[in-house]
JSON list of C-alpha atoms in Angstrom, two decimals:
[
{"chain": "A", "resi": 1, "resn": "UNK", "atom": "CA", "xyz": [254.08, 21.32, 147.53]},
{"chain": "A", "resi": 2, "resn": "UNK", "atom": "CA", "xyz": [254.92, 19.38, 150.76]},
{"chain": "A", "resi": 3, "resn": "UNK", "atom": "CA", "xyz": [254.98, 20.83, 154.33]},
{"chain": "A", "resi": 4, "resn": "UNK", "atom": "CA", "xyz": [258.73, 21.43, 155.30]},
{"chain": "A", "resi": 5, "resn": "UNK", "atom": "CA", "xyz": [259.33, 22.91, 159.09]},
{"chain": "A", "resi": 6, "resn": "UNK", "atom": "CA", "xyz": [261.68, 25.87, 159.63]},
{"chain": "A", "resi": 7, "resn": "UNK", "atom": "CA", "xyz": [265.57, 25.10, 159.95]},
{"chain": "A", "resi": 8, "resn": "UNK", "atom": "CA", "xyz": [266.65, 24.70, 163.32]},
{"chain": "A", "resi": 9, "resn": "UNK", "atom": "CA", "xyz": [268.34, 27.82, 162.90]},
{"chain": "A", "resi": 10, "resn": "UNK", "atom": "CA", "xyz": [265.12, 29.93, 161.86]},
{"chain": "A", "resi": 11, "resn": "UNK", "atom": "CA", "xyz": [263.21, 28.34, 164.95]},
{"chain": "A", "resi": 12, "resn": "UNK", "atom": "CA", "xyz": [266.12, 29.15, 166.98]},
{"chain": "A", "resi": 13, "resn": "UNK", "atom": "CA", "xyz": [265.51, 32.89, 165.78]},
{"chain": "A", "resi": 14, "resn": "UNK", "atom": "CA", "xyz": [261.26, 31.82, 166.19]},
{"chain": "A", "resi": 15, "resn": "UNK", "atom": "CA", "xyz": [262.21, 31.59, 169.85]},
{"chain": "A", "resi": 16, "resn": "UNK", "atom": "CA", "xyz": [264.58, 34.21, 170.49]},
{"chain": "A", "resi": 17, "resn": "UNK", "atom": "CA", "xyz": [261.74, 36.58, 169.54]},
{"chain": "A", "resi": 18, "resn": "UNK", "atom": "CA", "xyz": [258.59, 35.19, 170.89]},
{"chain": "A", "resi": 19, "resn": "UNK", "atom": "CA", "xyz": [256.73, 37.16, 173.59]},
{"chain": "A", "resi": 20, "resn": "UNK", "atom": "CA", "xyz": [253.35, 35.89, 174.64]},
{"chain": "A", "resi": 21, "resn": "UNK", "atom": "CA", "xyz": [252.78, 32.09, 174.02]},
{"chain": "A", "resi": 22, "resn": "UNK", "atom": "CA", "xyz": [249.22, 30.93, 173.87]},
{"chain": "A", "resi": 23, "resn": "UNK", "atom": "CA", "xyz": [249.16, 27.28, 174.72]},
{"chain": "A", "resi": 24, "resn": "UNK", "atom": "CA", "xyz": [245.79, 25.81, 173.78]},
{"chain": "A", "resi": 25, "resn": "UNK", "atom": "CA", "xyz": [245.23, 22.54, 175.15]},
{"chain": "A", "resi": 26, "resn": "UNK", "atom": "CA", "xyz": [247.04, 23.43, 178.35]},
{"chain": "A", "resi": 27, "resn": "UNK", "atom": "CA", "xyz": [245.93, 21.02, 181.30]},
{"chain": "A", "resi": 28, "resn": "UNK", "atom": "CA", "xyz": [245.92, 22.50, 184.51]},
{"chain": "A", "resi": 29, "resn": "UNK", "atom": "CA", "xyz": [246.77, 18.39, 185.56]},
{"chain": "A", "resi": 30, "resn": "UNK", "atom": "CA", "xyz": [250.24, 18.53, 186.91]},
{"chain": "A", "resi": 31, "resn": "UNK", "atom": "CA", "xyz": [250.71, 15.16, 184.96]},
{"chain": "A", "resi": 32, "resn": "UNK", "atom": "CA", "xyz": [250.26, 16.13, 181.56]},
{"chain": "A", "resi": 33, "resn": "UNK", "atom": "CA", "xyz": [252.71, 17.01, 178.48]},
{"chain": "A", "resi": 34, "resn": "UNK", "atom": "CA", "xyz": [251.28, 20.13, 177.82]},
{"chain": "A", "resi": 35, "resn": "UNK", "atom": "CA", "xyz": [251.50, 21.17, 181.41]},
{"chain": "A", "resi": 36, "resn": "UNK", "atom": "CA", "xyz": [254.95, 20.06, 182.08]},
{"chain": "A", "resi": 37, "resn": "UNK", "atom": "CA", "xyz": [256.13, 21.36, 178.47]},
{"chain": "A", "resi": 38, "resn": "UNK", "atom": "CA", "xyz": [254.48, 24.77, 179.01]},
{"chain": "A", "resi": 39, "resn": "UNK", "atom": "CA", "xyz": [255.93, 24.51, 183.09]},
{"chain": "A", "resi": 40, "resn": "UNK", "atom": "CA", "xyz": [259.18, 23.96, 181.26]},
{"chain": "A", "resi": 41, "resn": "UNK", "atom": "CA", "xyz": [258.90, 26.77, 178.73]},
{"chain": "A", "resi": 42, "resn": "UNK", "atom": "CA", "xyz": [257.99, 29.09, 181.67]},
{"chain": "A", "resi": 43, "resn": "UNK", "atom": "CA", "xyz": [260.96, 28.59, 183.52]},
{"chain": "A", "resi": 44, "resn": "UNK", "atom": "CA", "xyz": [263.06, 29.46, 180.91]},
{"chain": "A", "resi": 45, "resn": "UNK", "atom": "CA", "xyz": [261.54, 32.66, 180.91]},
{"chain": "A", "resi": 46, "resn": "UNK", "atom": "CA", "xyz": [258.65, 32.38, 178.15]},
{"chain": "A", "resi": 47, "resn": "UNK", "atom": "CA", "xyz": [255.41, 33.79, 178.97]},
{"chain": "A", "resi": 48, "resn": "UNK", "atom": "CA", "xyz": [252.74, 31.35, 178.83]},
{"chain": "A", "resi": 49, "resn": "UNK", "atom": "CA", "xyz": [249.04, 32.18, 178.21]},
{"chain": "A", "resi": 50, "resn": "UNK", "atom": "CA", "xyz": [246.95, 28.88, 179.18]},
{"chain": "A", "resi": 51, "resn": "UNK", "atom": "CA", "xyz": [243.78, 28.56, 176.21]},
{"chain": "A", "resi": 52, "resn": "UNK", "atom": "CA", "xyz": [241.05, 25.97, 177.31]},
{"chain": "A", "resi": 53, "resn": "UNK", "atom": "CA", "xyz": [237.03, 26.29, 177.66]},
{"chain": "A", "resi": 54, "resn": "UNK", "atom": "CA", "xyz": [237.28, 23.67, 180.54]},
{"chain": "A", "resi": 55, "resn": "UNK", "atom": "CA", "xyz": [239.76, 25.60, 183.01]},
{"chain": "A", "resi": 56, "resn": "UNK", "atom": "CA", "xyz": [238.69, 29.43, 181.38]},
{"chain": "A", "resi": 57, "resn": "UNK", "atom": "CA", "xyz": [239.03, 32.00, 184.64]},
{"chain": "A", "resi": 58, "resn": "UNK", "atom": "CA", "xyz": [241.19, 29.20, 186.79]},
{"chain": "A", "resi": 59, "resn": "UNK", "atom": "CA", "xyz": [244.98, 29.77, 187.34]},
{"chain": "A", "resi": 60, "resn": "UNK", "atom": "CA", "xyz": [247.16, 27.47, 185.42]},
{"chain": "A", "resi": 61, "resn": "UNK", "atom": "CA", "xyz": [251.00, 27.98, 186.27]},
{"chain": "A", "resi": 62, "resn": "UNK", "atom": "CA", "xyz": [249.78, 31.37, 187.93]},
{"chain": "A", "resi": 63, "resn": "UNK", "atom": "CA", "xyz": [248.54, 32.31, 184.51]},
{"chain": "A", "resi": 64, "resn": "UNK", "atom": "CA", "xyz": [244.70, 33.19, 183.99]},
{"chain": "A", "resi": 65, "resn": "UNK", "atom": "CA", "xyz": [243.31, 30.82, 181.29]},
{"chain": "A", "resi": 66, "resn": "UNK", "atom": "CA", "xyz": [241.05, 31.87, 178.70]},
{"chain": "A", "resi": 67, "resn": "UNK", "atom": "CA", "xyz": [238.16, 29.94, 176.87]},
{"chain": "A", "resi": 68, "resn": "UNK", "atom": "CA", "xyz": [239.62, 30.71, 173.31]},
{"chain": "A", "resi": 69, "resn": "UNK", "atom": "CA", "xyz": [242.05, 32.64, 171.73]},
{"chain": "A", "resi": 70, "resn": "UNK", "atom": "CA", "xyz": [239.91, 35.42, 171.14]},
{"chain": "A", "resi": 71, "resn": "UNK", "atom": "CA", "xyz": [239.15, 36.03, 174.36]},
{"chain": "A", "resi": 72, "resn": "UNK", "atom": "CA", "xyz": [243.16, 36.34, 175.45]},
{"chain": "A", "resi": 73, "resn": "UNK", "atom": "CA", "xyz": [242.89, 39.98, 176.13]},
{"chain": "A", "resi": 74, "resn": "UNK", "atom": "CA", "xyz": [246.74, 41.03, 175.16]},
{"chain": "A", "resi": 75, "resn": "UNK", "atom": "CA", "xyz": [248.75, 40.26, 172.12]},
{"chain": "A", "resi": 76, "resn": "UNK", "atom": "CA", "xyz": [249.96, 36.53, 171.01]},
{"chain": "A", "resi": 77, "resn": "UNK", "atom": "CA", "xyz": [253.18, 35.68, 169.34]},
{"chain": "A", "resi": 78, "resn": "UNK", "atom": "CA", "xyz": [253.07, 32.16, 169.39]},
{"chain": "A", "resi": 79, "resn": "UNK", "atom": "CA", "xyz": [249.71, 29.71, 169.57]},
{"chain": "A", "resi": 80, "resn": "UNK", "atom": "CA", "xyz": [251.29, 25.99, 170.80]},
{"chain": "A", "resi": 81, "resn": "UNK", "atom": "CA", "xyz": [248.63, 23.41, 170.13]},
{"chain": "A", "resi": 82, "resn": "UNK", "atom": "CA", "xyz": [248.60, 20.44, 172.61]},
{"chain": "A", "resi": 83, "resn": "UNK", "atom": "CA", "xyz": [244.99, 19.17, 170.64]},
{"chain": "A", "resi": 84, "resn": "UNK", "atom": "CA", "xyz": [244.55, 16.39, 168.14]},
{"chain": "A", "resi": 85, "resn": "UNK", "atom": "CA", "xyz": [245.35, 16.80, 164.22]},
{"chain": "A", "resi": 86, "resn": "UNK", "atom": "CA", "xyz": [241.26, 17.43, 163.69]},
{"chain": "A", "resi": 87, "resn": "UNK", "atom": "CA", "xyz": [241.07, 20.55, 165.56]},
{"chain": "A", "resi": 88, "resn": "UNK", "atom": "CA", "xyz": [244.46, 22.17, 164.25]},
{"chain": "A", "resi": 89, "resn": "UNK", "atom": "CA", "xyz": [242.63, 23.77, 160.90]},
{"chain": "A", "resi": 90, "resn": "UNK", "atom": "CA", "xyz": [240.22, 25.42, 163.51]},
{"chain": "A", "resi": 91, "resn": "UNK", "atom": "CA", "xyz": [242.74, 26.77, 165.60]},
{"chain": "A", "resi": 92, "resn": "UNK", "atom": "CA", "xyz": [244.94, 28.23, 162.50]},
{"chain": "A", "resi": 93, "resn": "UNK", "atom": "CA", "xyz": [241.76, 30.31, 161.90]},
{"chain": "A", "resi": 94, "resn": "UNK", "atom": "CA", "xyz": [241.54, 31.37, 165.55]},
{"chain": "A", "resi": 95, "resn": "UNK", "atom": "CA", "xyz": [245.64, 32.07, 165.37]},
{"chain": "A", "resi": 96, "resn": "UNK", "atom": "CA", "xyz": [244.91, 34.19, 162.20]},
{"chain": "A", "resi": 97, "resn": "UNK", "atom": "CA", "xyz": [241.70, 36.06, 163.79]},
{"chain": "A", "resi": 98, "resn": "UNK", "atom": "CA", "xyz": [244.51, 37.45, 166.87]},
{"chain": "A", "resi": 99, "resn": "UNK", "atom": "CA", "xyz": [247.23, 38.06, 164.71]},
{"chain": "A", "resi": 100, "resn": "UNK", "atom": "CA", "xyz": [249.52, 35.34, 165.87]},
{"chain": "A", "resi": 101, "resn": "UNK", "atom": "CA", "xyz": [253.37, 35.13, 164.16]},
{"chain": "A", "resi": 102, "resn": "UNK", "atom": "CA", "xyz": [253.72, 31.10, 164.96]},
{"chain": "A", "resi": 103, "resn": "UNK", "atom": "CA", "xyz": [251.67, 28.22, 164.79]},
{"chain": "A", "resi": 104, "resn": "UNK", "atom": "CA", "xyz": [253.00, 25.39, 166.95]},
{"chain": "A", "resi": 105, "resn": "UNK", "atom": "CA", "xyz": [251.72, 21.70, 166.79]},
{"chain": "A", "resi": 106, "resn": "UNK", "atom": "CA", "xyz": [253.13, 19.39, 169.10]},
{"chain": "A", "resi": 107, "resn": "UNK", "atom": "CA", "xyz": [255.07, 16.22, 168.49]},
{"chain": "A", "resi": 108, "resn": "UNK", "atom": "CA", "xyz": [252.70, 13.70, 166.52]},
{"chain": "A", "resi": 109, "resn": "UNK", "atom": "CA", "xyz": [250.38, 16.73, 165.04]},
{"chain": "A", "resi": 110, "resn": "UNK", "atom": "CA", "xyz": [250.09, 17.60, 161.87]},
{"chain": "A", "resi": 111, "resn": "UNK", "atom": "CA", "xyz": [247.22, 19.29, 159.78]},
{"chain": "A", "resi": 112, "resn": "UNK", "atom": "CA", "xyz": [248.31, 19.71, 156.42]},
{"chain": "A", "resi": 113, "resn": "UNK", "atom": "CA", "xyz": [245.02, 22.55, 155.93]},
{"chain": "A", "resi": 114, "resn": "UNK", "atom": "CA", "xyz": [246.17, 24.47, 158.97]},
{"chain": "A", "resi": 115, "resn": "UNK", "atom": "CA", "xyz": [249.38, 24.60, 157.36]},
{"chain": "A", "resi": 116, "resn": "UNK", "atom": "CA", "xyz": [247.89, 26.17, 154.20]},
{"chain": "A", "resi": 117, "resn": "UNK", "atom": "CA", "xyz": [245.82, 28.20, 156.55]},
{"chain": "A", "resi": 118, "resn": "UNK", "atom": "CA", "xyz": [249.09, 29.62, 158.12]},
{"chain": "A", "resi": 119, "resn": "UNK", "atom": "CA", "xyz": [250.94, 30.28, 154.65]},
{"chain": "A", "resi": 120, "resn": "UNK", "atom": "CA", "xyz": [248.15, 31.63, 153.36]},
{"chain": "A", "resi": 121, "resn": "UNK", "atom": "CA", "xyz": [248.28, 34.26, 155.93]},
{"chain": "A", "resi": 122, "resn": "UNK", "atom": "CA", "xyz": [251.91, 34.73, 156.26]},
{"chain": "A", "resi": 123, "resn": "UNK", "atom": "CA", "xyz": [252.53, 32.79, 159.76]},
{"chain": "A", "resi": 124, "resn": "UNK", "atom": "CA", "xyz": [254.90, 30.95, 160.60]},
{"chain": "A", "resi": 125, "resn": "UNK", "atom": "CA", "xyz": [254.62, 26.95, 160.71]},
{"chain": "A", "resi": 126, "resn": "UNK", "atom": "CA", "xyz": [256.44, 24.37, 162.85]},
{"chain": "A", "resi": 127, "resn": "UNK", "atom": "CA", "xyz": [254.65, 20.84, 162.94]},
{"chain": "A", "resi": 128, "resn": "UNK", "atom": "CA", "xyz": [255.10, 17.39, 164.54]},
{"chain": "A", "resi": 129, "resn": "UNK", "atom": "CA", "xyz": [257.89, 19.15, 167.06]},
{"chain": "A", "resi": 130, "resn": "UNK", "atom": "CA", "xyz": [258.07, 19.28, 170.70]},
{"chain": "A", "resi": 131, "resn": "UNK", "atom": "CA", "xyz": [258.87, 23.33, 171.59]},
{"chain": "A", "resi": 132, "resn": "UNK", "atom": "CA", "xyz": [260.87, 22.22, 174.64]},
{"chain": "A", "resi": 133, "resn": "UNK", "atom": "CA", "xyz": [262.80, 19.61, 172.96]},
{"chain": "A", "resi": 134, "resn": "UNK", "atom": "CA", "xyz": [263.24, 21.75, 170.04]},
{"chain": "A", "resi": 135, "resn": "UNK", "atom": "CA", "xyz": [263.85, 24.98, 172.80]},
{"chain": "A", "resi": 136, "resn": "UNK", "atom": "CA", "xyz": [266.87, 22.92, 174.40]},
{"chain": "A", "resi": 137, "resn": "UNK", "atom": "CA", "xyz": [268.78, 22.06, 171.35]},
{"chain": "A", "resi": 138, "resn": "UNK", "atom": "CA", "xyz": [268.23, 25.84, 169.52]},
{"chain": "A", "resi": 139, "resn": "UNK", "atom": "CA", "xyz": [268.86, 27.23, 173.18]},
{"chain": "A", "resi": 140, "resn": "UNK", "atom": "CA", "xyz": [271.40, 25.59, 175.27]},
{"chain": "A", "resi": 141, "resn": "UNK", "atom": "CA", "xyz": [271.81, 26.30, 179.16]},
{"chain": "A", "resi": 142, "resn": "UNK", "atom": "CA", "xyz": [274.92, 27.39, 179.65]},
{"chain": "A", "resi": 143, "resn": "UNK", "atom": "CA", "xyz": [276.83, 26.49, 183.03]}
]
């Protein structure tokens, strides 16, 4: 059976709910999608947990970053994956391992066995989606 995301209005309800957000792939380069997505995400009041072995103990957006999921010492909700297709399967069994309740891959990701991985395990799946974009339209600012 093919991969099918979440209706907009069960990642609206995805969002509403989310707590900790573990972005892995987070750059601490100002410059960056992830950084400016996960900036983004921040200042609408998500809590973002930066996840990459090259910045681990460094400050990213006043956040500690951690090596690996594992190593995030408090619960995740949500693990939002700014890394290529290859490495998503990996990171599903990570997300699994910490008892995450989402799997996020960014717009142009998809990894159909980290897919399986997550509905094998009973997580939620969202693929080839940008969280802010998606964030804006589920979530409107109101003036």
């Amino acid at each position: 059976m093919a991969f099918t995301n979440p209706s907009r209005e069960e990642i609206k309800t995805i969002l509403e709910n989310v707590g900790n957000i573990a972005v892995v792939g987070l750059s601490d380069k100002m410059d960056r999608t992830s950084y400016m997505v996960s900036a983004a995400m921040q200042n609408r009041g998500y809590r973002i947990i930066p996840v990459n072995p090259q910045a681990a103990g460094q400050k990213i957006l006043g956040e500690t970053c951690y090596a690996s999921l594992k190593d995030v010492p408090e619960p995740i909700d949500m693990v939002n994956v700014f890394r290529r297709s290859e490495y998503c399967a990996d990171i599903a069994r990570e997300a699994v391992e910490v008892n995450a309740q989402t799997i996020w891959l960014q717009l142009g990701v998809v990894n159909n066995e980290a897919a399986q991985i997550a509905e094998e395990q009973g997580i939620q799946m969202i693929m080839d989606r940008c969280i802010k974009v998606e964030e804006a339209i589920v979530r409107p600012i109101r003036a």
